[in-house]
Short mmCIF file of C-alpha atoms in Angstrom, two decimals:
data_model
loop_
_atom_site.label_atom_id
_atom_site.label_comp_id
_atom_site.label_asym_id
_atom_site.label_seq_id
_atom_site.Cartn_x
_atom_site.Cartn_y
_atom_site.Cartn_z
CA MET V 1 40.65 -10.32 -11.84
CA LEU V 2 37.45 -12.75 -12.76
CA ASP V 3 36.22 -11.78 -9.29
CA SER V 4 36.29 -8.14 -9.98
CA LEU V 5 34.73 -8.25 -13.34
CA ALA V 6 32.10 -10.33 -11.80
CA ARG V 7 31.46 -7.81 -9.01
CA LEU V 8 31.51 -4.82 -11.82
CA GLY V 9 28.88 -7.19 -13.66
CA ARG V 10 26.62 -7.69 -10.85
CA VAL V 11 26.72 -3.59 -9.93
CA GLY V 12 25.66 -3.34 -13.56
CA LEU V 13 23.16 -5.47 -13.52
CA ALA V 14 21.39 -3.88 -10.13
CA MET V 15 22.08 -0.34 -11.55
CA LEU V 16 19.92 -1.21 -14.89
CA ALA V 17 17.41 -3.32 -12.76
CA SER V 18 17.10 -0.22 -10.48
CA LEU V 19 16.81 2.05 -13.60
CA GLY V 20 14.03 -0.42 -14.80
CA ARG V 21 12.08 -0.34 -11.51
CA ALA V 22 12.10 3.50 -11.52
CA HIS V 23 10.51 3.58 -15.19
CA LEU V 24 7.91 1.11 -14.52
CA LEU V 25 7.21 3.29 -11.11
CA LEU V 26 6.89 6.32 -12.94
CA ILE V 27 4.20 4.78 -15.39
CA SER V 28 2.56 3.64 -12.47
CA ILE V 29 2.86 6.86 -11.08
CA LEU V 30 1.32 8.67 -14.30
CA ARG V 31 -1.18 6.25 -14.50
CA GLY V 32 -2.54 7.62 -11.23
CA LEU V 33 -3.33 10.74 -12.67
CA PRO V 34 -7.22 10.31 -13.63
CA SER V 35 -8.06 8.86 -10.11
CA MET V 36 -6.26 12.06 -8.52
CA LEU V 37 -8.13 14.70 -10.89
CA VAL V 38 -11.10 13.08 -9.39
CA ARG V 39 -10.05 14.14 -5.85
CA PRO V 40 -8.13 17.50 -6.34
CA ARG V 41 -7.63 17.80 -2.37
CA LEU V 42 -4.76 15.26 -2.40
CA LEU V 43 -2.79 17.69 -4.70
CA LEU V 44 -3.60 20.78 -3.01
CA VAL V 45 -2.30 19.27 0.30
CA GLN V 46 0.85 18.17 -1.33
CA ILE V 47 1.23 21.39 -3.26
CA TYR V 48 0.99 23.15 0.52
CA GLY V 49 3.73 20.57 1.84
CA VAL V 50 6.22 20.35 -1.47
CA GLY V 51 5.84 24.05 -2.65
CA VAL V 52 4.60 26.44 0.00
CA LEU V 53 6.96 25.20 2.53
CA SER V 54 9.95 25.63 0.27
CA LEU V 55 9.08 29.30 -0.18
CA LEU V 56 11.05 30.60 2.88
CA ILE V 57 14.57 28.93 1.68
CA ILE V 58 13.79 30.00 -1.85
CA VAL V 59 13.12 33.31 -1.26
CA VAL V 60 15.72 34.20 0.96
CA SER V 61 18.28 32.27 -1.32
CA GLY V 62 16.53 34.40 -4.32
CA LEU V 63 17.35 37.35 -2.45
CA PHE V 64 20.71 36.71 -1.56
CA VAL V 65 21.69 35.10 -4.74
CA GLY V 66 20.45 38.29 -6.92
CA MET V 67 22.24 40.76 -4.49
CA VAL V 68 25.43 39.03 -4.93
CA LEU V 69 25.04 38.90 -8.69
CA GLY V 70 24.21 42.74 -8.65
CA LEU V 71 27.90 43.33 -6.51
CA GLN V 72 29.60 41.54 -8.83
CA GLY V 73 28.26 42.12 -12.17
CA TYR V 74 28.57 46.15 -11.47
CA TYR V 75 32.23 45.25 -10.69
CA VAL V 76 32.66 43.22 -13.97
CA LEU V 77 30.66 45.55 -16.26
CA SER V 78 31.86 49.00 -14.67
CA GLN V 79 35.25 47.95 -15.81
CA PHE V 80 33.84 48.05 -19.50
CA GLY V 81 31.84 51.11 -18.99
CA ALA V 82 28.55 49.00 -19.10
CA ALA V 83 27.35 49.30 -15.56
CA GLU V 84 24.02 50.63 -16.99
CA SER V 85 23.47 47.07 -18.49
CA LEU V 86 23.38 45.12 -15.12
CA GLY V 87 19.77 44.75 -15.14
CA VAL V 88 20.30 42.42 -17.93
CA MET V 89 22.83 40.66 -16.84
CA VAL V 90 21.28 39.91 -13.68
CA ALA V 91 17.76 39.36 -15.25
CA ALA V 92 19.25 36.89 -18.15
CA SER V 93 21.66 34.90 -15.76
CA LEU V 94 18.53 34.38 -13.09
CA VAL V 95 16.04 33.52 -15.51
CA ARG V 96 18.53 31.36 -17.76
CA GLU V 97 20.38 29.26 -15.09
CA LEU V 98 20.46 30.33 -11.86
CA GLY V 99 16.84 30.47 -11.17
CA PRO V 100 16.10 26.99 -12.32
CA VAL V 101 19.34 25.36 -11.41
CA VAL V 102 19.76 26.70 -7.86
CA THR V 103 16.22 26.52 -7.23
CA ALA V 104 16.16 22.93 -8.25
CA LEU V 105 19.34 22.07 -6.04
CA LEU V 106 17.32 24.05 -3.20
CA PHE V 107 14.13 21.91 -3.68
CA ALA V 108 16.27 18.79 -4.19
CA GLY V 109 17.73 19.45 -0.30
CA ARG V 110 14.66 20.78 1.12
CA ALA V 111 11.54 19.23 -0.45
CA GLY V 112 13.04 15.96 -2.12
CA SER V 113 15.03 14.63 0.83
CA ALA V 114 11.58 15.01 2.73
CA LEU V 115 9.42 13.21 0.16
CA THR V 116 11.98 10.23 0.32
CA ALA V 117 12.30 10.41 4.24
CA GLU V 118 8.20 10.20 4.49
CA ILE V 119 7.62 7.99 1.82
CA GLY V 120 10.31 5.54 3.29
CA LEU V 121 9.06 5.74 6.62
CA MET V 122 5.55 4.84 5.29
CA LYS V 123 7.08 2.02 4.12
CA ALA V 124 9.13 0.91 7.34
CA THR V 125 6.43 1.78 9.20
CA GLU V 126 4.03 -0.84 7.49
CA GLN V 127 1.74 2.56 6.11
CA LEU V 128 2.17 1.33 2.33
CA SER V 129 1.21 -2.48 2.98
CA GLY V 130 -1.53 -1.20 5.11
CA LEU V 131 -3.10 0.95 2.08
CA GLU V 132 -2.22 -2.24 0.28
CA MET V 133 -4.58 -4.62 2.54
CA MET V 134 -7.03 -1.76 2.61
CA ALA V 135 -7.47 -2.24 -1.35
CA VAL V 136 -5.64 1.21 -1.83
CA ASP V 137 -3.34 1.27 -4.38
CA PRO V 138 -0.58 3.16 -2.92
CA VAL V 139 1.12 4.59 -5.74
CA LYS V 140 -2.21 6.54 -6.85
CA ARG V 141 -2.87 7.60 -3.72
CA VAL V 142 0.92 8.84 -1.75
CA LEU V 143 3.03 8.87 -4.92
CA THR V 144 0.79 10.62 -7.50
CA PRO V 145 -0.29 13.66 -5.64
CA ARG V 146 3.15 14.32 -4.58
CA PHE V 147 4.60 13.53 -7.94
CA PHE V 148 2.15 16.09 -9.80
CA ALA V 149 2.96 18.83 -6.51
CA GLY V 150 6.55 18.38 -7.33
CA LEU V 151 5.91 19.05 -11.02
CA ILE V 152 3.74 22.24 -10.18
CA SER V 153 5.74 23.52 -7.62
CA MET V 154 8.97 23.53 -9.26
CA PRO V 155 8.32 26.38 -11.90
CA LEU V 156 6.56 28.15 -9.58
CA LEU V 157 9.33 28.49 -7.16
CA ALA V 158 12.07 29.20 -9.79
CA ALA V 159 9.93 31.93 -11.04
CA LEU V 160 9.80 33.00 -7.84
CA PHE V 161 13.29 32.73 -7.34
CA SER V 162 14.39 34.72 -10.32
CA ALA V 163 11.80 37.63 -9.57
CA ILE V 164 13.22 37.90 -6.10
CA GLY V 165 16.97 37.61 -7.38
CA VAL V 166 16.25 40.63 -9.83
CA ILE V 167 14.68 42.53 -7.00
CA GLY V 168 18.09 41.86 -4.82
CA GLY V 169 20.18 42.57 -7.78
CA TRP V 170 17.96 46.11 -8.35
CA PHE V 171 18.63 47.12 -4.58
CA VAL V 172 22.37 46.44 -4.86
CA GLY V 173 22.79 48.10 -8.22
CA VAL V 174 20.51 50.77 -7.89
CA GLY V 175 19.79 51.42 -4.35
CA LEU V 176 23.56 50.67 -3.24
CA LEU V 177 25.67 51.50 -6.44
CA GLY V 178 23.49 54.19 -7.65
CA ILE V 179 23.11 53.15 -11.54
CA ASP V 180 20.09 54.50 -13.10
CA ASP V 181 16.70 53.33 -12.26
CA GLY V 182 15.45 53.59 -15.73
CA ALA V 183 18.34 52.17 -17.76
CA PHE V 184 18.13 49.24 -15.22
CA TRP V 185 14.93 48.29 -16.02
CA GLY V 186 14.52 49.60 -19.75
CA GLN V 187 17.48 47.61 -20.90
CA MET V 188 16.25 44.67 -18.98
CA GLN V 189 12.86 45.11 -20.79
CA ASN V 190 14.56 45.52 -24.09
CA LYS V 191 16.72 42.59 -24.00
CA ILE V 192 15.24 39.61 -22.14
CA ASP V 193 13.28 37.60 -24.96
CA PHE V 194 10.08 35.99 -23.68
CA ASP V 195 10.48 32.50 -25.75
CA GLU V 196 14.39 32.47 -25.60
CA ASP V 197 14.72 33.26 -21.93
CA LEU V 198 11.09 32.96 -19.80
CA VAL V 199 10.17 29.86 -21.60
CA ASN V 200 13.31 28.20 -21.83
CA GLY V 201 13.81 28.77 -18.04
CA VAL V 202 10.27 27.46 -17.27
CA ILE V 203 11.24 24.10 -19.54
CA LYS V 204 13.98 23.78 -17.67
CA SER V 205 12.33 24.29 -14.16
CA LEU V 206 9.72 21.78 -15.41
CA ALA V 207 12.40 19.14 -16.24
CA PHE V 208 14.50 19.67 -13.27
CA GLY V 209 10.99 19.17 -11.29
CA LEU V 210 10.13 15.95 -13.00
CA VAL V 211 13.82 14.65 -12.09
CA VAL V 212 14.10 15.72 -8.96
CA THR V 213 10.62 14.28 -7.74
CA TRP V 214 11.03 11.36 -9.70
CA ILE V 215 14.19 10.40 -8.01
CA ALA V 216 12.95 11.40 -4.33
CA LEU V 217 9.64 9.18 -4.89
CA TYR V 218 11.45 6.39 -6.30
CA GLU V 219 14.47 6.45 -3.56
CA GLY V 220 11.63 6.61 -1.11
CA TYR V 221 9.61 3.70 -2.29
CA ASP V 222 12.44 1.53 -3.04
CA ALA V 223 14.12 2.20 0.29
CA THR V 224 15.09 -0.55 2.54
CA PRO V 225 12.74 -0.25 5.22
CA THR V 226 15.09 0.28 8.31
CA SER V 227 16.44 3.57 9.69
CA ALA V 228 19.58 2.77 8.00
CA GLY V 229 18.10 2.24 4.79
CA VAL V 230 15.67 5.41 4.81
CA SER V 231 18.98 7.54 5.85
CA ARG V 232 20.92 6.19 2.84
CA ALA V 233 17.54 6.81 0.58
CA THR V 234 17.57 10.29 1.62
CA THR V 235 21.09 10.86 1.08
CA ARG V 236 20.48 9.16 -2.31
CA THR V 237 18.55 11.46 -3.33
CA VAL V 238 20.21 14.46 -2.69
CA VAL V 239 23.31 13.54 -4.57
CA GLN V 240 21.82 12.17 -7.49
CA SER V 241 19.27 15.00 -7.62
CA ALA V 242 22.02 16.99 -7.63
CA LEU V 243 24.04 15.22 -10.33
CA ALA V 244 21.20 15.05 -12.86
CA ILE V 245 20.12 18.72 -12.53
CA LEU V 246 23.94 19.95 -13.15
CA GLY V 247 23.87 17.05 -16.35
CA LEU V 248 20.53 17.76 -17.36
CA ASP V 249 21.14 21.73 -17.20
CA PHE V 250 24.06 21.21 -19.65
CA ILE V 251 22.22 19.00 -22.17
CA LEU V 252 19.19 21.45 -22.35
CA THR V 253 21.52 24.87 -22.39
CA ALA V 254 23.11 22.94 -25.54
CA LEU V 255 20.07 22.27 -27.00
CA MET V 256 18.34 25.64 -26.48
CA PHE V 257 21.24 28.15 -26.55
CA GLY V 258 23.80 26.16 -28.17
CA GLY V 259 23.46 27.54 -31.73
CA MET J 1 -13.34 -23.38 22.43
CA ALA J 2 -12.37 -26.13 20.03
CA THR J 3 -15.11 -27.85 18.28
CA ALA J 4 -16.10 -31.42 18.81
CA GLN J 5 -15.45 -32.33 15.15
CA SER J 6 -11.88 -30.33 15.06
CA GLU J 7 -11.26 -32.52 18.00
CA GLN J 8 -12.07 -35.78 16.04
CA VAL J 9 -9.21 -35.27 13.22
CA PRO J 10 -5.98 -36.37 13.82
CA ALA J 11 -3.07 -34.08 13.04
CA THR J 12 -1.40 -36.22 10.69
CA LEU J 13 -4.22 -36.93 8.12
CA PRO J 14 -3.65 -35.25 4.81
CA ARG J 15 -5.82 -32.48 4.26
CA ALA J 16 -8.06 -34.37 1.57
CA GLU J 17 -8.74 -36.87 4.01
CA ARG J 18 -9.85 -34.97 6.85
CA PRO J 19 -13.14 -36.26 7.79
CA GLY J 20 -16.63 -34.47 7.93
CA MET J 21 -14.59 -30.99 6.34
CA THR J 22 -15.90 -29.72 2.94
CA ASP J 23 -14.09 -27.33 0.68
CA LYS J 24 -17.14 -24.96 1.27
CA GLN J 25 -16.38 -25.05 5.64
CA MET J 26 -12.77 -24.05 4.40
CA LEU J 27 -12.24 -20.05 3.91
CA VAL J 28 -8.36 -20.69 3.26
CA ASN J 29 -6.83 -23.64 1.52
CA VAL J 30 -2.76 -23.74 1.15
CA ARG J 31 -1.67 -26.68 -1.28
CA GLY J 32 1.85 -27.55 -2.22
CA LEU J 33 3.04 -24.12 -1.23
CA ARG J 34 6.75 -23.53 -2.06
CA PHE J 35 8.21 -20.02 -1.34
CA CYS J 36 12.08 -19.25 -1.43
CA HIS J 37 13.99 -16.13 -0.73
CA GLY J 38 17.29 -16.44 -2.65
CA ASP J 39 18.73 -19.58 -1.69
CA ARG J 40 16.47 -20.11 1.50
CA CYS J 41 13.30 -21.58 1.14
CA ILE J 42 10.91 -20.57 3.90
CA PHE J 43 8.04 -22.84 3.08
CA ASP J 44 8.67 -25.90 1.22
CA GLY J 45 5.28 -27.73 -0.06
CA ILE J 46 3.24 -27.21 3.15
CA ASP J 47 -0.46 -28.21 2.92
CA LEU J 48 -3.25 -26.03 5.66
CA ASP J 49 -6.54 -25.12 5.73
CA ILE J 50 -8.46 -22.18 7.50
CA GLN J 51 -11.86 -23.18 8.61
CA ARG J 52 -14.65 -20.32 8.26
CA GLY J 53 -15.67 -18.76 11.58
CA ARG J 54 -12.98 -20.10 13.59
CA ILE J 55 -9.69 -18.60 14.84
CA THR J 56 -6.67 -20.28 13.59
CA ALA J 57 -3.38 -19.44 14.83
CA ILE J 58 -0.08 -19.89 12.97
CA MET J 59 2.77 -20.44 15.71
CA GLY J 60 6.22 -20.76 15.59
CA PRO J 61 9.55 -19.62 16.51
CA SER J 62 10.82 -16.21 14.87
CA GLY J 63 11.99 -16.09 11.31
CA THR J 64 10.11 -19.09 10.43
CA GLY J 65 7.71 -17.35 7.77
CA LYS J 66 4.99 -16.72 9.78
CA THR J 67 4.25 -12.98 8.28
CA THR J 68 5.36 -14.42 5.21
CA LEU J 69 2.68 -16.75 5.18
CA LEU J 70 -0.22 -14.09 6.04
CA LYS J 71 1.47 -12.01 2.92
CA LEU J 72 1.08 -15.06 0.47
CA ILE J 73 -2.69 -15.42 1.78
CA SER J 74 -3.28 -11.67 1.08
CA GLY J 75 -1.74 -12.03 -2.12
CA GLN J 76 1.23 -9.49 -1.24
CA LEU J 77 3.45 -12.11 -1.93
CA HIS J 78 3.19 -14.88 -4.80
CA ALA J 79 4.29 -18.35 -4.10
CA ASP J 80 7.05 -20.26 -6.22
CA ALA J 81 5.05 -23.14 -6.21
CA GLY J 82 1.75 -24.54 -5.18
CA THR J 83 -1.75 -22.60 -4.77
CA VAL J 84 -3.27 -20.37 -2.34
CA GLU J 85 -7.08 -20.11 -2.23
CA VAL J 86 -9.15 -17.80 -0.68
CA ASP J 87 -13.18 -18.47 -0.69
CA GLY J 88 -12.65 -20.39 -3.63
CA GLN J 89 -10.55 -17.74 -5.37
CA THR J 90 -7.00 -18.66 -6.31
CA ILE J 91 -4.89 -15.44 -4.89
CA GLN J 92 -2.34 -16.49 -8.06
CA GLU J 93 -4.70 -16.02 -10.86
CA LEU J 94 -6.53 -13.16 -9.54
CA SER J 95 -6.27 -9.81 -11.47
CA ARG J 96 -4.91 -6.72 -9.88
CA ASP J 97 -8.66 -5.21 -9.36
CA ALA J 98 -9.95 -9.00 -8.35
CA LEU J 99 -7.51 -9.11 -5.56
CA TYR J 100 -8.36 -5.61 -4.65
CA GLN J 101 -12.18 -6.94 -4.29
CA LEU J 102 -11.17 -9.55 -2.85
CA ARG J 103 -9.08 -7.46 -0.20
CA ILE J 104 -11.99 -5.45 0.77
CA ARG J 105 -13.63 -8.52 2.30
CA MET J 106 -9.99 -9.11 4.24
CA GLY J 107 -8.75 -7.26 7.17
CA MET J 108 -5.44 -7.41 8.47
CA LEU J 109 -3.80 -6.36 11.44
CA PHE J 110 0.03 -5.06 11.33
CA GLN J 111 2.40 -5.67 14.08
CA SER J 112 3.11 -2.13 14.14
CA GLY J 113 -0.61 -1.09 13.76
CA ALA J 114 0.36 0.79 10.28
CA LEU J 115 -2.03 3.40 11.06
CA LEU J 116 -1.79 6.73 9.00
CA THR J 117 0.24 9.05 10.72
CA ASP J 118 -0.96 12.17 9.31
CA LEU J 119 -4.73 11.18 10.07
CA ASN J 120 -6.12 11.24 13.63
CA VAL J 121 -7.85 7.99 14.96
CA PHE J 122 -11.39 9.25 13.62
CA GLU J 123 -9.76 9.24 10.24
CA ASN J 124 -7.96 6.37 10.19
CA VAL J 125 -11.01 4.05 11.22
CA ALA J 126 -12.93 6.22 8.33
CA PHE J 127 -10.63 5.87 5.95
CA PRO J 128 -11.18 2.37 4.11
CA ILE J 129 -15.07 3.29 4.54
CA ARG J 130 -14.51 6.90 2.92
CA GLU J 131 -12.28 4.90 -0.18
CA HIS J 132 -14.81 2.11 -0.67
CA ALA J 133 -18.42 2.96 0.31
CA LYS J 134 -20.13 6.46 -0.49
CA LEU J 135 -21.85 6.73 2.50
CA PRO J 136 -23.10 10.22 3.71
CA GLU J 137 -20.92 11.91 6.18
CA SER J 138 -23.63 11.53 9.11
CA VAL J 139 -23.61 7.70 8.70
CA LEU J 140 -20.05 7.48 8.13
CA ARG J 141 -19.59 9.02 11.67
CA LYS J 142 -21.61 6.71 13.39
CA LEU J 143 -20.19 3.58 11.56
CA VAL J 144 -17.01 4.83 12.81
CA LEU J 145 -18.37 5.67 16.27
CA ILE J 146 -19.27 2.40 16.87
CA LYS J 147 -16.06 0.93 15.54
CA LEU J 148 -14.31 2.61 17.74
CA GLU J 149 -16.66 2.12 20.56
CA ALA J 150 -15.96 -1.87 20.03
CA VAL J 151 -12.65 -1.41 20.85
CA GLY J 152 -13.04 0.86 23.86
CA LEU J 153 -11.66 4.00 22.10
CA ARG J 154 -14.47 6.21 21.35
CA GLY J 155 -13.22 8.91 23.82
CA ALA J 156 -9.55 8.69 21.57
CA ALA J 157 -11.36 9.56 18.22
CA ALA J 158 -9.80 12.73 17.89
CA LEU J 159 -6.11 11.67 18.95
CA MET J 160 -3.43 11.37 16.71
CA PRO J 161 -1.61 8.26 16.36
CA SER J 162 1.66 9.68 17.86
CA GLN J 163 -0.42 10.40 21.17
CA LEU J 164 -1.56 6.78 21.50
CA SER J 165 0.15 3.92 23.27
CA GLY J 166 1.13 0.75 21.55
CA GLY J 167 -2.03 -1.08 22.87
CA MET J 168 -4.28 1.92 21.93
CA ALA J 169 -2.59 2.13 18.31
CA ARG J 170 -3.27 -1.76 17.72
CA ARG J 171 -7.01 -1.27 19.10
CA VAL J 172 -7.13 1.41 16.78
CA ALA J 173 -5.51 -0.75 13.95
CA LEU J 174 -8.11 -3.34 14.98
CA ALA J 175 -11.29 -0.81 14.65
CA ARG J 176 -9.98 0.00 11.00
CA ALA J 177 -9.43 -3.66 10.10
CA ILE J 178 -13.10 -4.60 10.91
CA ALA J 179 -14.43 -1.17 9.27
CA LEU J 180 -15.69 -2.61 6.64
CA ASP J 181 -17.38 -5.73 8.37
CA PRO J 182 -14.50 -8.31 6.52
CA MET J 183 -15.12 -11.92 6.05
CA MET J 184 -11.61 -12.81 7.52
CA ILE J 185 -9.11 -10.94 9.96
CA MET J 186 -5.71 -11.26 9.85
CA TYR J 187 -3.52 -10.43 13.09
CA ASP J 188 0.42 -10.34 12.58
CA GLU J 189 1.79 -10.86 16.19
CA PRO J 190 -0.57 -8.93 17.96
CA PHE J 191 0.32 -9.68 21.59
CA THR J 192 4.26 -8.57 20.91
CA GLY J 193 5.18 -5.69 23.20
CA GLN J 194 2.00 -5.33 25.09
CA ASP J 195 1.64 -4.90 28.80
CA PRO J 196 -0.36 -7.44 30.84
CA ILE J 197 -3.85 -5.23 30.74
CA SER J 198 -3.47 -4.20 26.70
CA MET J 199 -2.88 -8.02 26.18
CA GLY J 200 -5.73 -9.05 27.98
CA VAL J 201 -7.73 -6.46 26.16
CA LEU J 202 -6.66 -7.73 22.83
CA VAL J 203 -7.14 -11.23 23.54
CA SER J 204 -10.83 -10.71 24.69
CA LEU J 205 -11.21 -8.22 22.05
CA ILE J 206 -10.17 -11.18 19.12
CA ARG J 207 -12.26 -13.42 20.63
CA GLN J 208 -15.20 -11.54 20.90
CA LEU J 209 -15.00 -9.81 17.41
CA ASN J 210 -14.57 -13.38 15.87
CA ASP J 211 -17.87 -14.57 17.65
CA ALA J 212 -19.86 -11.66 17.35
CA SER J 213 -19.21 -10.84 14.04
CA GLU J 214 -18.85 -14.49 12.62
CA MET J 215 -15.56 -13.59 11.07
CA THR J 216 -12.61 -15.93 10.39
CA SER J 217 -9.52 -14.92 11.99
CA ILE J 218 -5.86 -15.87 11.73
CA ILE J 219 -3.30 -15.28 14.21
CA VAL J 220 0.34 -15.18 13.52
CA SER J 221 1.82 -15.60 17.02
CA HIS J 222 4.64 -16.91 19.13
CA ASP J 223 2.95 -15.67 22.54
CA VAL J 224 2.09 -19.32 23.46
CA THR J 225 0.10 -18.92 26.21
CA GLU J 226 -2.31 -15.88 24.84
CA THR J 227 -2.59 -17.88 21.48
CA THR J 228 -3.57 -20.69 22.80
CA SER J 229 -6.44 -19.41 25.24
CA ILE J 230 -8.28 -18.34 22.06
CA ALA J 231 -7.54 -20.00 19.24
CA ASP J 232 -9.60 -23.11 17.96
CA TYR J 233 -7.05 -24.72 16.03
CA LEU J 234 -3.09 -24.30 15.59
CA TYR J 235 -0.24 -25.14 13.19
CA ILE J 236 2.99 -25.03 14.42
CA ILE J 237 5.23 -24.27 11.77
CA ALA J 238 9.45 -24.47 11.51
CA ASN J 239 11.97 -25.23 8.77
CA GLY J 240 9.27 -24.69 6.04
CA GLN J 241 7.59 -27.20 7.40
CA ILE J 242 4.17 -27.94 9.53
CA MET J 243 5.80 -29.51 12.70
CA ALA J 244 2.37 -30.10 14.59
CA GLU J 245 -1.25 -29.22 14.03
CA GLY J 246 -4.48 -29.66 15.68
CA THR J 247 -6.70 -28.07 18.72
CA PRO J 248 -4.61 -26.41 21.60
CA GLN J 249 -5.14 -29.86 23.69
CA GLU J 250 -4.03 -31.91 20.77
CA VAL J 251 -0.78 -29.83 20.20
CA ALA J 252 0.00 -29.81 24.04
CA ALA J 253 -0.19 -33.35 24.14
CA ASN J 254 1.91 -33.68 21.12
CA GLU J 255 4.82 -35.92 21.85
CA SER J 256 7.81 -34.44 19.55
CA ASP J 257 10.46 -33.44 21.51
CA TRP J 258 10.41 -30.14 19.60
CA VAL J 259 6.59 -29.14 19.61
CA ARG J 260 7.06 -29.81 23.46
CA GLN J 261 10.47 -27.42 23.78
CA PHE J 262 8.45 -24.81 21.68
CA MET J 263 5.06 -25.08 23.62
CA GLN J 264 6.88 -24.98 27.11
CA GLY J 265 9.26 -22.34 26.35
CA GLU J 266 12.30 -24.58 27.24
CA PRO J 267 15.46 -22.85 26.34
CA ASP J 268 17.83 -25.88 25.15
CA GLY J 269 16.23 -29.00 22.97
CA PRO J 270 16.16 -29.65 19.57
CA VAL J 271 16.28 -26.35 18.78
CA HIS J 272 19.78 -25.48 20.60
CA TYR J 273 20.53 -22.50 22.91
CA HIS J 274 23.91 -21.77 20.90
CA TYR J 275 24.41 -20.58 17.19
CA PRO J 276 26.11 -23.54 15.14
CA ALA J 277 29.60 -22.64 15.65
CA GLN J 278 33.07 -24.46 16.53
CA THR J 279 33.77 -25.15 20.28
CA LEU J 280 34.33 -22.42 22.44
CA GLU J 281 38.06 -23.67 23.32
CA GLN J 282 38.75 -23.70 19.56
CA ASP J 283 37.58 -20.39 19.50
CA LEU J 284 39.67 -19.05 22.16
CA LEU J 285 42.87 -20.90 21.31
CA GLN J 286 42.17 -19.21 17.92
CA SER J 287 42.14 -15.82 19.34
CA VAL J 288 45.39 -16.45 21.57
CA ARG J 289 47.39 -17.88 18.25
CA HIS J 290 46.07 -14.69 16.50
#
């Protein structure tokens, strides 16, 4: 009994210590912003790696999610004679929820895991120590540009996901199921609110981008510098990011649309 | 290559009592260094000096903390007790900026080379110069090519690290370590895993660079033959203590069984071949009972 309590205590303390290290790392990363602004090329290279290379999976997923929404939405709405409202349903679902959430989940799997593996391997191959010994701060040089690349890329990817999803929904609803083109776009234009829907969606995707990139960088930087350690850190990034995205989504939705 | 002065120094004398050696001659002074990892103390009150302009080797069996000592000297780790002074500055008392300023004057060759894998050979060597010296591109190019020429790899400037052999990667890392003409360079196991040709090249490079640039070199290694062939002074460490020190000749003549076993690579002696355990018979009988 006492042993179990002691073990529980040790796990709790280790978690708190890890949380503390993660916050200290975030502060160090943010402190690197001025030096990164002096050398914007570092940021652009990372936006390419984190954002541009994620485009394919985001575009393809967005298209299929939009098409499935179109099919499912048409089936439900037509039962109530409201099939013309399909555009609103597809757009609201994507902009408010699916766009930010699914993009963040995909972003964690594609870019987050890559970031953790890259940083972890840089640690395992002594590249981070090498930077330290060359009097170059690895947090400012390596982590800060990657963090802001994630923060900038996520809302753009989520916006693209939603836009492609709407086109997918339009293709199924208007192109295949015969809904009126004007009704599809007109109702969407009338009902989707800029502040309530679009801005809230962007805020969500910014929050998810911050959390996913932060987790990915911390896990890589804190990884045990062995192949097994990097592998475990990469898995933790995907699992923790997914849980954080879903938990945070509930909190943000409750705050934004809860009443 | 040992100097007459060093040969006169009895290995057993405490640092402060060494004749003819002033603090100014010493680039690194370690006093009462204690460093523990968990319950295990890797160093327990050791004293050590690194003289300017010479090659000092720190040797010992694997896992005795040789690399840890380099990390303590370079400020990557902090001692639990005692002091580490480099060029008159106490490492533990330096701010981060001051430590970075000091590190600009230090070079380190990591065991893995630690080359940045997304940069080619030229850019790897240019990296510290770009970071710390604002030079015109034409001057920087010449400087990098001179450094690569010094290690015989000017022709490999466009290659990526993944295209280099282990020996070439270490030579590129060496070119990068000397890019800013440091006062001191630390080599972490430079000979490990090298073929005889690469090993020979590295041995002569370390000696040549040290003599030509009047640098101070610290080599951490357990390769006895190669290290003793170029070192001016040796420290043998084990179990958190300095087991022997002196010129290669003095250490080779050391009468301690432990030192003799290490220097001659004997499989058994004070350091046992077998990891501590109960007898083989006890183990075998135990497995029968189970």
